[in-house]
Amino acid sequence: MLSSRVNIIIRNTIILSQVIINFCRSFSLQRVGVPPISGGKPSEEEGRRMDDDGVISVCGGSLEDFPATLQRELMPKHVAVIMDGNRRWAQQRGVPSSAGHKAGAESLRQLVELCSRWRIKVLTVFAFSFENWIRPKVEVEFMMQFLERLMKSELESFKRDNIRLSVIGDSSKLPKSLLEMIHEAEESTKQNSKLHLILAISYGGKYDIAQACKSIARQAKEGAIELEDITESLIEQELETKCTKYPCPDLLIRTSGELRVSNFLLWQLAYTEFYFEQKLWPDFGKDEFVEALTSFQQRQRRYGGLNT
Amino acid sequence: METQIGCGANQLFKRVGTFLRKCLFRVLSVGEIPNHIAFILDGNRRYARKHNLAVEAGYRAGFVSLLSILKYCSEMGVKHVTIFAFSVDNFKRRPHEVQCVMDLMLEKMEVLLKEENVVKQYGVRICFIGSLKLLSEPIRIAAEKVTKATAKNTRTVIFICMAYSSGNEITHAVQHSCIDKLENHSQARKHAKTHDDVNECVEEHEKEGTTMVKLEDVEKHMCMRVAPDPDIIIRTSGENRLSNFLLWQTDSCVLYAPAALWPEIGLWHLVWAVINFQRYHSYLEKKRKQLILPQEQFFTPTISSDCCKQTLKR
């Protein structure tokens, strides 16, 4: 009895020390003074405008040059992001989780701008996972409406900035109005070529592989392909990322310190470099992105073979 | 005399070390011990370069580390351990390096077969996963013998991934899912008598899902279906990527990438990984239960090369 109590105390001490170490790593003063999103004033000198719903859109404003610490020739072609931490960010500030998602949207806008300026060809973001459907109904409904409003508010800037928008995921559960918005956004931006922004909504890596398999089975049934033709290359062509020339991310960033991929782009991540950021997604800005890119540029990518 | 004292002191330190280790594992066992840990053994060649050794010496040092880690896992109560020993993509390396690894694997498998009783004493069952037909015949035969010799052991199961890649594994599963569904479809057509019946029969089968591919169909043809999904993947040498290893199985497992090279990995890296796992375990377990799909029964593999027998075009 006594020894098991001692064991519990020792174990909890080890866990507590690990939490303290992680907290010290993630503690940042940069966003402590940020005013709450709801009821905030427009910040026109930064070129941002806030509408009545608290959704911020960028309309011009100056952007900084390419960082001197990065090398242009080593920039990743495809960056994927798991935008984790919106709700925790809101909890820490004692505001509703909707405020966290709005702050997260702002981080996403900044990242889209940076990727566009720094010639990254594809940016894939995990907006809503297949597993997120089990969240409370109120939160799920908010997310669906929020995604729809976000697409609506950003569509004009995508058209203006030559950004193509695609959405991947299981669309069967999405509300009709969101599906219509997605269709409109995809159609009106499909000729754009500067940056391809892919939103993964109701997406799961296993679902993606299974739907590719379904499509291949149908083609085999119809006699369009033989079973011997089923290769890795064919499967890759049937995955939802077939909408882009660069389906496999070079770099995956996950925020909030979580060390897992959570069923995101499983096949496509075979040789992707992972970067785990301690900060929460709304706190992820230019500096953090530069750090991630710097880390990426220092990696030795061997693809199982010799050093490149 | 001095040698005897030295040996005696060594024995004492070993016993004290073992005792302290067991105490540490008892402390850890207050929380959940991972059921399955997977390892990517990265850094053997860099270790050899760092110490001005030949590549073979790096791999041999890596093997010593492997034995220690397997011992710690077994003492801790980890039921399944998977090792990424050799990837399909590793065949792109220099022929001399590939031959080093192959020779070392064959040598160690032959030692295992000679020391079968020791392996039995530790209760270790060994299975080989991968496209084994890409390996030379002596290695394939040795692998089959080792699998057979350890089949009855039950304490710890070690999966050794050789000539393995997730791309191959998933492609194999997709192929076989398609084969199953095509067979079901042609069965549906055979049972029909008239033209109208064919369509009705096929529609009925599609409603039941026997002719349409589902996630479970792909899952059941995976080579690694014989083990539960890993709880932790540990990749040494600080590289943060999966390198085409267990992509399907690691959707929600904890990833840990210590900077130490594989021959330098120690007990504390393993302990740290387990503590990290325990911090997230209850949250991940709750999510898993909410999402649980019908689970396939795990079965005892006989010869693991069966699952990746088919030649796969790349």
Coordinates of C-alpha atoms in Angstrom, one line a residue:
Chain A
M1 CA 0.0 0.0 0.0
L2 CA 2.7 2.4 1.1
S3 CA 5.0 1.5 -1.8
S4 CA 2.2 2.0 -4.4
R5 CA 1.5 5.5 -2.9
V6 CA 5.2 6.3 -3.2
N7 CA 5.2 5.1 -6.8
I8 CA 2.2 7.4 -7.6
I9 CA 4.0 10.4 -6.0
I10 CA 7.2 9.7 -7.9
R11 CA 5.4 9.3 -11.2
N12 CA 3.3 12.4 -10.8
T13 CA 6.5 14.3 -9.9
I14 CA 8.1 13.2 -13.1
I15 CA 5.0 14.2 -15.1
L16 CA 4.7 17.6 -13.4
S17 CA 8.4 18.3 -14.2
Q18 CA 7.7 17.5 -17.8
V19 CA 4.7 19.8 -17.9
I20 CA 6.8 22.6 -16.4
I21 CA 9.5 22.1 -19.0
N22 CA 7.0 22.1 -21.8
F23 CA 5.3 25.2 -20.4
C24 CA 8.6 27.1 -20.2
R25 CA 9.3 26.2 -23.8
S26 CA 5.9 27.4 -25.0
F27 CA 5.5 30.5 -22.9
S28 CA 5.5 33.6 -25.1
L29 CA 4.9 37.3 -24.3
Q30 CA 4.1 38.2 -27.9
R31 CA 0.3 37.7 -27.8
V32 CA -0.3 38.5 -24.1
G33 CA -1.5 42.0 -24.9
V34 CA -3.8 41.1 -27.8
P35 CA -7.3 42.5 -27.3
P36 CA -10.3 40.2 -27.4
I37 CA -11.6 39.6 -30.9
S38 CA -15.2 40.3 -30.2
G39 CA -15.8 44.0 -29.9
G40 CA -12.3 44.9 -31.2
K41 CA -11.8 48.0 -33.3
P42 CA -10.9 47.9 -37.0
S43 CA -7.2 48.2 -37.6
E44 CA -7.1 50.1 -40.8
E45 CA -3.5 51.2 -40.8
E46 CA -2.5 47.5 -40.9
G47 CA -4.8 47.1 -44.0
R48 CA -7.3 44.9 -42.1
R49 CA -11.0 45.5 -41.9
M50 CA -13.3 43.8 -39.4
D51 CA -16.9 43.2 -40.4
D52 CA -19.9 43.0 -38.0
D53 CA -19.4 39.3 -37.4
G54 CA -15.8 39.9 -36.2
V55 CA -14.4 38.4 -39.4
I56 CA -11.2 40.2 -40.4
S57 CA -10.2 40.5 -44.1
V58 CA -7.0 41.8 -45.5
C59 CA -7.2 44.6 -48.0
G60 CA -3.7 45.7 -49.0
G61 CA -1.0 46.8 -46.6
S62 CA 2.7 46.4 -46.8
L63 CA 4.4 43.0 -46.5
E64 CA 8.0 42.2 -45.5
D65 CA 10.7 40.9 -47.8
F66 CA 11.9 37.3 -48.0
P67 CA 13.9 36.6 -44.8
A68 CA 17.7 36.7 -45.3
T69 CA 18.1 33.5 -43.1
L70 CA 16.2 31.4 -45.7
Q71 CA 17.4 30.1 -49.0
R72 CA 15.0 30.5 -51.9
E73 CA 16.2 27.3 -53.7
L74 CA 15.4 25.2 -50.6
M75 CA 11.9 26.4 -50.0
P76 CA 9.3 23.6 -49.8
K77 CA 6.9 23.3 -52.7
H78 CA 4.1 22.0 -50.5
V79 CA 3.4 22.9 -46.9
A80 CA 0.8 21.2 -44.8
V81 CA -0.5 22.6 -41.5
I82 CA -2.5 21.0 -38.6
M83 CA -4.0 24.2 -37.1
D84 CA -4.3 22.9 -33.5
G85 CA -5.0 25.0 -30.4
N86 CA -7.8 27.4 -31.1
R87 CA -10.0 26.2 -28.3
R88 CA -7.1 26.1 -25.8
W89 CA -6.1 29.6 -26.8
A90 CA -9.7 30.8 -26.1
Q91 CA -9.8 28.9 -22.8
Q92 CA -6.5 30.5 -21.6
R93 CA -8.1 34.0 -22.3
G94 CA -11.4 33.2 -20.8
V95 CA -13.2 33.9 -24.1
P96 CA -15.6 31.6 -26.0
S97 CA -14.1 29.0 -28.4
S98 CA -15.6 30.9 -31.3
A99 CA -13.1 33.7 -30.5
G100 CA -10.3 31.2 -30.7
H101 CA -11.4 30.0 -34.2
K102 CA -11.6 33.7 -35.3
A103 CA -8.1 34.3 -34.1
G104 CA -7.0 31.1 -35.8
A105 CA -8.5 32.4 -39.1
E106 CA -6.3 35.5 -38.8
S107 CA -3.2 33.2 -38.4
L108 CA -4.3 31.3 -41.5
R109 CA -4.7 34.6 -43.5
Q110 CA -1.2 35.6 -42.6
L111 CA 0.2 32.2 -43.5
V112 CA -1.6 32.3 -46.9
E113 CA 0.0 35.7 -47.6
L114 CA 3.4 34.5 -46.6
C115 CA 3.2 31.3 -48.7
S116 CA 2.0 33.4 -51.7
R117 CA 4.8 35.9 -51.4
W118 CA 7.5 33.3 -50.8
R119 CA 6.6 31.1 -53.8
I120 CA 5.3 28.1 -51.9
K121 CA 3.1 26.4 -54.5
V122 CA 0.7 24.5 -52.3
L123 CA -0.6 25.0 -48.8
T124 CA -2.9 22.4 -47.3
V125 CA -4.6 23.0 -44.0
F126 CA -6.5 20.7 -41.8
A127 CA -9.6 22.8 -41.2
F128 CA -12.0 20.1 -40.0
S129 CA -11.2 16.4 -39.4
F130 CA -13.4 13.4 -40.0
E131 CA -13.1 12.8 -36.3
N132 CA -14.3 16.3 -35.4
W133 CA -17.9 15.3 -36.2
I134 CA -18.1 13.8 -32.7
R135 CA -17.7 17.2 -31.1
P136 CA -20.8 18.9 -29.6
K137 CA -23.4 19.7 -32.2
V138 CA -23.3 23.4 -31.4
E139 CA -19.6 23.6 -32.0
V140 CA -19.8 21.6 -35.3
E141 CA -22.6 23.9 -36.6
F142 CA -20.6 26.9 -35.7
M143 CA -17.6 25.5 -37.5
M144 CA -19.6 24.8 -40.7
Q145 CA -21.1 28.4 -40.7
F146 CA -17.7 29.8 -39.8
L147 CA -16.0 28.0 -42.7
E148 CA -18.7 29.2 -45.1
R149 CA -18.4 32.9 -44.0
L150 CA -14.6 32.7 -44.2
M151 CA -14.7 31.4 -47.8
K152 CA -17.2 34.1 -48.7
S153 CA -15.2 36.9 -47.1
E154 CA -11.9 35.7 -48.7
L155 CA -13.1 34.8 -52.2
E156 CA -12.5 38.3 -53.7
S157 CA -9.0 38.5 -52.3
F158 CA -8.2 35.0 -53.6
K159 CA -9.4 36.1 -57.1
R160 CA -7.3 39.3 -56.8
D161 CA -4.2 37.5 -55.5
N162 CA -4.3 34.7 -58.0
I163 CA -4.9 32.0 -55.3
R164 CA -6.7 28.8 -56.2
L165 CA -8.9 27.2 -53.6
S166 CA -9.7 23.5 -53.4
V167 CA -11.5 21.5 -50.7
I168 CA -10.8 17.9 -50.0
G169 CA -12.7 15.6 -47.7
D170 CA -16.0 13.7 -47.4
S171 CA -18.5 16.2 -48.6
S172 CA -21.5 13.9 -47.9
K173 CA -22.0 15.3 -44.4
L174 CA -21.5 19.0 -45.2
P175 CA -24.5 21.4 -45.2
K176 CA -25.9 22.3 -48.6
S177 CA -25.0 26.0 -48.3
L178 CA -21.4 25.2 -47.5
L179 CA -21.2 22.8 -50.4
E180 CA -22.6 25.5 -52.7
M181 CA -20.0 28.0 -51.4
I182 CA -17.2 25.5 -51.9
H183 CA -18.4 24.8 -55.5
E184 CA -18.5 28.6 -56.3
A185 CA -15.1 29.2 -54.7
E186 CA -13.5 26.3 -56.5
E187 CA -15.0 27.2 -59.9
S188 CA -14.2 30.9 -59.7
T189 CA -10.5 30.3 -58.7
K190 CA -9.6 27.2 -60.7
Q191 CA -7.5 29.1 -63.2
N192 CA -5.4 30.8 -60.5
S193 CA -1.9 29.6 -60.3
K194 CA 0.2 31.6 -57.8
L195 CA -0.7 29.5 -54.7
H196 CA -3.0 26.5 -54.4
L197 CA -4.8 26.6 -51.0
I198 CA -6.3 23.2 -50.1
L199 CA -8.7 23.1 -47.2
A200 CA -9.2 19.7 -45.7
I201 CA -12.8 19.7 -44.4
S202 CA -14.4 16.5 -43.1
Y203 CA -11.1 14.8 -44.1
G204 CA -9.3 11.7 -42.9
G205 CA -6.2 10.0 -44.3
K206 CA -7.7 6.6 -44.1
Y207 CA -11.0 7.8 -45.7
D208 CA -8.8 9.2 -48.5
I209 CA -7.1 5.9 -49.2
A210 CA -10.4 4.0 -48.9
Q211 CA -12.2 6.2 -51.4
A212 CA -9.2 5.8 -53.8
C213 CA -9.5 2.1 -53.4
K214 CA -13.3 2.3 -54.1
S215 CA -12.6 4.3 -57.3
I216 CA -10.0 1.8 -58.4
A217 CA -12.3 -1.1 -57.7
R218 CA -15.0 0.5 -59.8
Q219 CA -12.6 1.0 -62.7
A220 CA -11.5 -2.6 -62.4
K221 CA -15.1 -3.8 -62.4
E222 CA -15.8 -1.7 -65.5
G223 CA -12.7 -3.2 -67.2
A224 CA -10.9 0.1 -67.5
I225 CA -7.9 -1.3 -65.6
E226 CA -6.4 -4.7 -64.8
L227 CA -5.7 -5.8 -61.2
E228 CA -1.9 -5.9 -62.2
D229 CA -2.2 -2.1 -63.0
I230 CA -2.9 -1.3 -59.3
T231 CA 0.4 0.3 -58.3
E232 CA 1.4 3.0 -55.8
S233 CA 1.4 5.5 -58.6
L234 CA -2.2 4.7 -59.5
I235 CA -3.4 4.9 -55.9
E236 CA -1.7 8.3 -55.6
Q237 CA -3.5 9.5 -58.7
E238 CA -6.9 8.6 -57.1
L239 CA -6.3 10.3 -53.8
E240 CA -8.1 13.6 -53.1
T241 CA -4.8 15.4 -53.5
K242 CA -4.8 14.6 -57.2
C243 CA -6.1 18.2 -57.6
T244 CA -2.5 19.4 -57.4
K245 CA 0.8 18.7 -59.2
Y246 CA 2.5 18.4 -55.8
P247 CA 0.3 16.0 -53.7
C248 CA 2.9 15.1 -51.1
P249 CA 3.8 17.8 -48.6
D250 CA 7.5 18.6 -48.1
L251 CA 6.8 20.0 -44.6
L252 CA 4.1 19.4 -42.1
I253 CA 3.6 21.9 -39.2
R254 CA 1.5 21.0 -36.2
T255 CA 1.0 23.6 -33.5
S256 CA 0.1 23.4 -29.8
G257 CA 2.9 20.9 -29.0
E258 CA 0.9 17.7 -30.0
L259 CA 3.2 15.1 -31.4
R260 CA 0.9 13.1 -33.8
V261 CA -0.6 13.4 -37.3
S262 CA -4.2 12.7 -36.3
N263 CA -5.2 10.9 -39.5
F264 CA -4.1 13.7 -41.8
L265 CA -2.8 12.9 -45.2
L266 CA -1.4 9.5 -44.2
W267 CA -0.2 8.2 -47.6
Q268 CA 1.1 11.6 -48.7
L269 CA 3.3 12.0 -45.5
A270 CA 5.6 9.1 -46.4
Y271 CA 8.7 11.4 -46.6
T272 CA 7.3 14.6 -45.2
E273 CA 9.5 16.5 -42.7
F274 CA 7.5 17.1 -39.5
Y275 CA 7.8 20.3 -37.5
F276 CA 6.1 20.4 -34.1
E277 CA 5.5 23.9 -32.8
Q278 CA 4.7 24.4 -29.1
K279 CA 2.7 27.5 -29.6
L280 CA -1.1 27.4 -30.1
W281 CA -2.3 28.1 -33.7
P282 CA -3.6 31.6 -33.1
D283 CA -0.1 32.5 -31.8
F284 CA 1.6 31.1 -34.9
G285 CA 2.9 34.0 -37.0
K286 CA 5.6 35.0 -39.4
D287 CA 8.5 34.4 -36.9
E288 CA 7.3 30.9 -36.1
F289 CA 6.8 30.1 -39.8
V290 CA 10.4 31.3 -40.5
E291 CA 11.6 29.0 -37.7
A292 CA 9.8 26.1 -39.2
L293 CA 11.2 26.8 -42.7
T294 CA 14.7 27.2 -41.3
S295 CA 14.4 23.9 -39.6
F296 CA 13.2 22.3 -42.8
Q297 CA 16.0 23.8 -44.8
Q298 CA 18.5 22.2 -42.5
R299 CA 17.1 18.7 -42.9
Q300 CA 18.9 15.9 -44.8
R301 CA 16.3 14.3 -47.0
R302 CA 17.5 10.9 -48.1
Y303 CA 14.2 9.1 -49.1
G304 CA 15.6 5.9 -47.7
G305 CA 18.7 6.1 -49.9
L306 CA 21.9 8.1 -49.8
N307 CA 22.4 11.7 -48.6
T308 CA 21.2 14.2 -51.2
Chain B
M1 CA 43.1 -10.9 -7.8
E2 CA 42.3 -7.4 -9.2
T3 CA 40.5 -8.9 -12.1
Q4 CA 38.3 -10.9 -9.7
I5 CA 37.5 -7.8 -7.7
G6 CA 36.8 -6.0 -10.9
C7 CA 34.4 -8.7 -12.1
G8 CA 32.7 -8.8 -8.7
A9 CA 32.2 -5.1 -8.7
N10 CA 30.8 -5.3 -12.3
Q11 CA 28.3 -8.0 -11.2
L12 CA 27.3 -5.9 -8.2
F13 CA 26.8 -2.7 -10.4
K14 CA 24.8 -4.8 -12.8
R15 CA 22.5 -6.2 -10.1
V16 CA 22.0 -2.7 -8.6
G17 CA 21.3 -1.3 -12.0
T18 CA 18.7 -4.1 -12.7
F19 CA 17.1 -3.5 -9.3
L20 CA 16.8 0.3 -9.9
R21 CA 15.5 -0.3 -13.4
K22 CA 12.8 -2.6 -12.0
C23 CA 11.9 0.0 -9.4
L24 CA 11.6 2.6 -12.1
F25 CA 9.3 0.4 -14.2
R26 CA 7.1 -0.2 -11.2
V27 CA 6.7 3.5 -10.8
L28 CA 5.9 3.8 -14.5
S29 CA 3.4 1.0 -14.3
V30 CA 1.2 3.2 -12.1
G31 CA 0.1 4.7 -15.4
E32 CA -0.7 2.9 -18.6
I33 CA 2.1 1.0 -20.2
P34 CA 2.0 1.2 -24.0
N35 CA 0.8 -2.0 -25.6
H36 CA 2.9 -1.5 -28.8
I37 CA 6.0 0.6 -29.4
A38 CA 7.6 0.9 -32.9
F39 CA 11.2 1.9 -33.5
I40 CA 12.9 3.5 -36.6
L41 CA 16.5 2.6 -36.1
D42 CA 18.1 5.7 -37.6
G43 CA 21.7 6.8 -37.1
N44 CA 23.9 3.7 -37.4
R45 CA 25.9 5.0 -40.3
R46 CA 26.3 8.5 -38.7
Y47 CA 27.4 6.8 -35.5
A48 CA 30.1 4.9 -37.4
R49 CA 31.3 8.2 -39.1
K50 CA 31.2 10.0 -35.8
H51 CA 33.5 7.4 -34.2
N52 CA 35.7 6.9 -37.3
L53 CA 34.5 3.3 -37.6
A54 CA 33.5 1.2 -40.6
V55 CA 29.8 1.1 -41.5
E56 CA 29.6 -2.5 -40.3
A57 CA 30.7 -1.4 -36.8
G58 CA 27.9 1.1 -36.8
Y59 CA 25.3 -1.5 -37.6
R60 CA 26.8 -3.9 -34.9
A61 CA 26.6 -1.1 -32.3
G62 CA 23.0 -0.6 -33.4
F63 CA 22.3 -4.2 -32.8
V64 CA 23.6 -4.1 -29.3
S65 CA 21.3 -1.1 -28.6
L66 CA 18.4 -3.0 -30.1
L67 CA 18.9 -5.9 -27.7
S68 CA 19.0 -3.5 -24.7
I69 CA 15.8 -1.7 -25.8
L70 CA 14.0 -5.0 -26.4
K71 CA 15.0 -6.1 -22.9
Y72 CA 13.7 -2.9 -21.4
C73 CA 10.5 -3.2 -23.3
S74 CA 10.0 -6.7 -22.2
E75 CA 10.8 -5.9 -18.5
M76 CA 8.4 -2.9 -18.7
G77 CA 5.6 -5.1 -20.0
V78 CA 5.3 -3.8 -23.5
K79 CA 3.5 -6.6 -25.4
H80 CA 4.3 -5.7 -29.0
V81 CA 7.5 -4.1 -30.5
T82 CA 7.9 -3.3 -34.1
I83 CA 11.3 -2.6 -35.6
F84 CA 11.9 -0.9 -39.0
A85 CA 15.0 -2.9 -39.9
F86 CA 15.2 -2.4 -43.6
S87 CA 13.0 -0.4 -46.0
V88 CA 12.3 -1.2 -49.6
D89 CA 13.8 2.2 -50.4
N90 CA 17.1 1.2 -48.6
F91 CA 17.9 -1.0 -51.6
K92 CA 19.0 2.3 -53.2
R93 CA 22.0 2.5 -50.9
R94 CA 25.5 1.5 -51.8
P95 CA 25.6 -2.3 -52.5
H96 CA 28.3 -2.7 -49.8
E97 CA 26.0 -1.2 -47.1
V98 CA 23.0 -3.2 -48.2
Q99 CA 25.2 -6.4 -48.0
C100 CA 26.4 -5.4 -44.5
V101 CA 22.9 -5.2 -43.2
M102 CA 21.9 -8.4 -44.9
D103 CA 24.9 -10.3 -43.6
L104 CA 24.3 -9.0 -40.1
M105 CA 20.6 -10.0 -40.1
L106 CA 21.5 -13.5 -41.4
E107 CA 24.2 -13.9 -38.7
K108 CA 21.9 -12.8 -35.9
M109 CA 19.0 -15.0 -37.1
E110 CA 21.4 -18.0 -37.1
V111 CA 22.5 -17.2 -33.6
L112 CA 18.8 -16.9 -32.6
L113 CA 18.2 -20.4 -34.0
K114 CA 21.1 -21.8 -32.1
E115 CA 20.0 -20.1 -28.8
E116 CA 16.3 -21.1 -29.2
N117 CA 16.1 -22.0 -25.5
V118 CA 17.2 -18.5 -24.4
V119 CA 14.6 -16.9 -26.6
K120 CA 12.0 -19.4 -25.3
Q121 CA 13.0 -18.4 -21.7
Y122 CA 12.2 -14.8 -22.5
G123 CA 9.0 -15.8 -24.2
V124 CA 9.7 -13.8 -27.3
R125 CA 7.8 -14.5 -30.6
I126 CA 9.3 -13.1 -33.8
C127 CA 7.5 -12.3 -37.0
F128 CA 8.8 -10.8 -40.2
I129 CA 6.7 -8.3 -42.1
G130 CA 7.5 -7.0 -45.6
S131 CA 8.1 -8.1 -49.2
L132 CA 10.4 -10.9 -48.2
K133 CA 10.7 -12.2 -51.7
L134 CA 12.9 -9.2 -52.4
L135 CA 15.4 -10.7 -50.0
S136 CA 18.0 -13.4 -50.8
E137 CA 16.9 -17.0 -50.3
P138 CA 19.2 -17.7 -47.2
I139 CA 17.6 -14.8 -45.4
R140 CA 14.1 -15.8 -46.4
I141 CA 14.7 -19.4 -45.2
A142 CA 16.3 -18.2 -41.9
A143 CA 13.3 -15.8 -41.3
E144 CA 10.8 -18.6 -41.8
K145 CA 12.7 -20.9 -39.4
V146 CA 12.9 -18.2 -36.8
T147 CA 9.2 -17.4 -37.1
K148 CA 8.4 -21.1 -36.8
A149 CA 10.8 -21.7 -33.9
T150 CA 9.3 -18.8 -31.8
A151 CA 5.7 -19.3 -32.8
K152 CA 4.6 -20.7 -29.4
N153 CA 6.1 -17.9 -27.3
T154 CA 3.6 -15.5 -25.9
R155 CA 5.2 -12.9 -23.6
T156 CA 6.4 -10.4 -26.2
V157 CA 5.9 -10.2 -29.9
I158 CA 8.5 -8.6 -32.0
F159 CA 7.7 -7.6 -35.6
I160 CA 10.7 -7.1 -37.7
C161 CA 9.9 -5.0 -40.8
M162 CA 12.3 -6.1 -43.6
A163 CA 12.0 -5.0 -47.3
Y164 CA 8.9 -3.1 -46.0
S165 CA 7.3 0.1 -47.0
S166 CA 3.9 1.5 -46.2
G167 CA 3.2 2.3 -49.8
N168 CA 3.8 -1.4 -50.7
E169 CA 1.6 -2.5 -47.8
I170 CA -1.3 -0.2 -48.7
T171 CA -1.0 -1.1 -52.4
H172 CA -1.2 -4.8 -51.5
A173 CA -4.3 -4.1 -49.3
V174 CA -6.0 -2.1 -52.1
Q175 CA -5.3 -4.8 -54.7
H176 CA -6.7 -7.6 -52.5
S177 CA -9.7 -5.5 -51.5
C178 CA -10.4 -5.0 -55.2
I179 CA -10.0 -8.7 -55.9
D180 CA -12.5 -9.5 -53.1
K181 CA -15.0 -7.1 -54.3
L182 CA -14.7 -8.2 -57.9
E183 CA -15.3 -11.8 -56.8
N184 CA -18.3 -10.8 -54.8
H185 CA -19.6 -8.9 -57.8
S186 CA -19.2 -11.8 -60.2
Q187 CA -20.8 -14.1 -57.6
A188 CA -23.8 -11.7 -57.5
R189 CA -24.1 -11.9 -61.2
K190 CA -23.8 -15.7 -61.3
H191 CA -26.7 -16.1 -58.8
A192 CA -29.1 -14.1 -61.1
K193 CA -31.2 -15.9 -63.6
T194 CA -32.6 -13.2 -65.9
H195 CA -31.3 -9.8 -67.0
D196 CA -33.6 -8.0 -64.5
D197 CA -32.4 -10.3 -61.7
V198 CA -28.8 -9.3 -62.4
N199 CA -29.3 -5.7 -61.7
E200 CA -31.5 -6.4 -58.7
C201 CA -29.0 -8.9 -57.3
V202 CA -26.1 -6.5 -57.8
E203 CA -28.0 -3.6 -56.2
E204 CA -28.8 -5.8 -53.2
H205 CA -25.2 -6.7 -52.8
E206 CA -24.2 -3.0 -53.1
K207 CA -26.7 -2.2 -50.3
E208 CA -25.2 -4.9 -48.1
G209 CA -21.8 -3.5 -49.0
T210 CA -20.4 -6.8 -50.3
T211 CA -19.4 -5.3 -53.6
M212 CA -18.4 -1.8 -52.5
V213 CA -15.0 -1.2 -50.9
K214 CA -15.1 0.1 -47.4
L215 CA -12.4 1.2 -44.9
E216 CA -12.6 -2.1 -43.1
D217 CA -11.9 -4.0 -46.3
V218 CA -8.6 -2.2 -46.8
E219 CA -7.8 -2.6 -43.1
K220 CA -8.2 -6.4 -43.1
H221 CA -5.7 -6.8 -45.9
M222 CA -2.9 -4.8 -44.2
C223 CA 0.2 -6.9 -43.3
M224 CA 0.3 -5.3 -39.9
R225 CA -3.3 -6.3 -39.1
V226 CA -1.7 -9.0 -36.9
A227 CA -0.8 -6.3 -34.3
P228 CA -2.7 -3.5 -32.6
D229 CA -1.8 0.0 -33.8
P230 CA 1.4 1.4 -32.2
D231 CA 1.0 3.7 -29.2
I232 CA 4.4 5.3 -29.7
I233 CA 6.8 5.6 -32.7
I234 CA 10.3 6.4 -31.7
R235 CA 12.7 7.6 -34.4
T236 CA 16.3 8.3 -33.3
S237 CA 18.9 10.7 -34.6
G238 CA 16.5 13.7 -34.4
E239 CA 14.9 13.1 -37.8
N240 CA 11.2 14.0 -37.7
R241 CA 9.7 11.9 -40.5
L242 CA 8.1 8.5 -40.9
S243 CA 10.0 7.4 -44.0
N244 CA 7.2 5.3 -45.4
F245 CA 6.8 3.3 -42.1
L246 CA 3.4 2.3 -40.7
L247 CA 1.6 5.3 -42.3
W248 CA -1.8 3.7 -42.0
Q249 CA -1.3 2.6 -38.4
T250 CA 0.1 5.8 -36.9
D251 CA -2.9 8.0 -37.4
S252 CA -3.2 8.8 -33.7
C253 CA 0.0 7.5 -32.1
V254 CA 2.5 9.7 -30.3
L255 CA 5.7 10.5 -32.3
Y256 CA 9.0 10.9 -30.4
A257 CA 12.3 11.9 -32.1
P258 CA 15.2 12.0 -29.6
A259 CA 18.4 13.5 -31.0
A260 CA 20.5 10.5 -30.0
L261 CA 21.7 8.2 -32.8
W262 CA 20.3 4.7 -32.6
P263 CA 23.4 3.1 -31.1
E264 CA 23.3 5.9 -28.4
I265 CA 19.7 5.3 -27.4
G266 CA 19.3 4.5 -23.7
L267 CA 16.8 3.7 -21.0
W268 CA 15.9 7.3 -20.4
H269 CA 14.8 7.9 -23.9
L270 CA 12.4 5.1 -23.6
V271 CA 11.2 6.2 -20.2
W272 CA 10.6 9.8 -21.5
A273 CA 8.7 8.4 -24.5
V274 CA 6.5 6.4 -22.1
I275 CA 5.8 9.3 -19.8
N276 CA 4.8 11.5 -22.8
F277 CA 2.5 8.7 -23.9
Q278 CA 0.9 8.4 -20.4
R279 CA 0.2 12.2 -20.4
Y280 CA -1.9 11.9 -23.6
H281 CA -3.2 8.4 -23.1
S282 CA -6.5 9.0 -21.4
Y283 CA -7.5 11.8 -23.9
L284 CA -6.5 9.6 -26.9
E285 CA -8.3 6.5 -25.4
K286 CA -11.5 8.6 -25.0
K287 CA -11.3 9.7 -28.6
R288 CA -10.6 6.2 -29.8
K289 CA -13.7 4.8 -28.0
Q290 CA -15.9 7.5 -29.5
L291 CA -14.7 6.5 -33.0
I292 CA -14.5 2.8 -32.6
L293 CA -15.3 0.7 -35.6
P294 CA -15.9 -3.0 -35.7
Q295 CA -12.5 -4.5 -34.9
E296 CA -11.0 -7.5 -36.8
Q297 CA -9.8 -10.3 -34.7
F298 CA -6.0 -10.5 -34.6
F299 CA -4.7 -13.9 -35.5
T300 CA -1.4 -15.7 -35.1
P301 CA 0.7 -15.4 -38.3
T302 CA 2.4 -18.5 -39.5
I303 CA 4.8 -17.2 -42.2
S304 CA 4.6 -13.5 -42.4
S305 CA 5.8 -13.3 -46.0
D306 CA 2.4 -14.6 -47.1
C307 CA 0.8 -11.2 -46.8
C308 CA 3.1 -9.5 -49.2
K309 CA 3.7 -12.4 -51.6
Q310 CA 2.3 -10.7 -54.7
T311 CA 4.9 -8.9 -56.9
L312 CA 4.1 -5.3 -56.8
K313 CA 5.0 -3.0 -59.6
R314 CA 6.5 0.3 -58.5

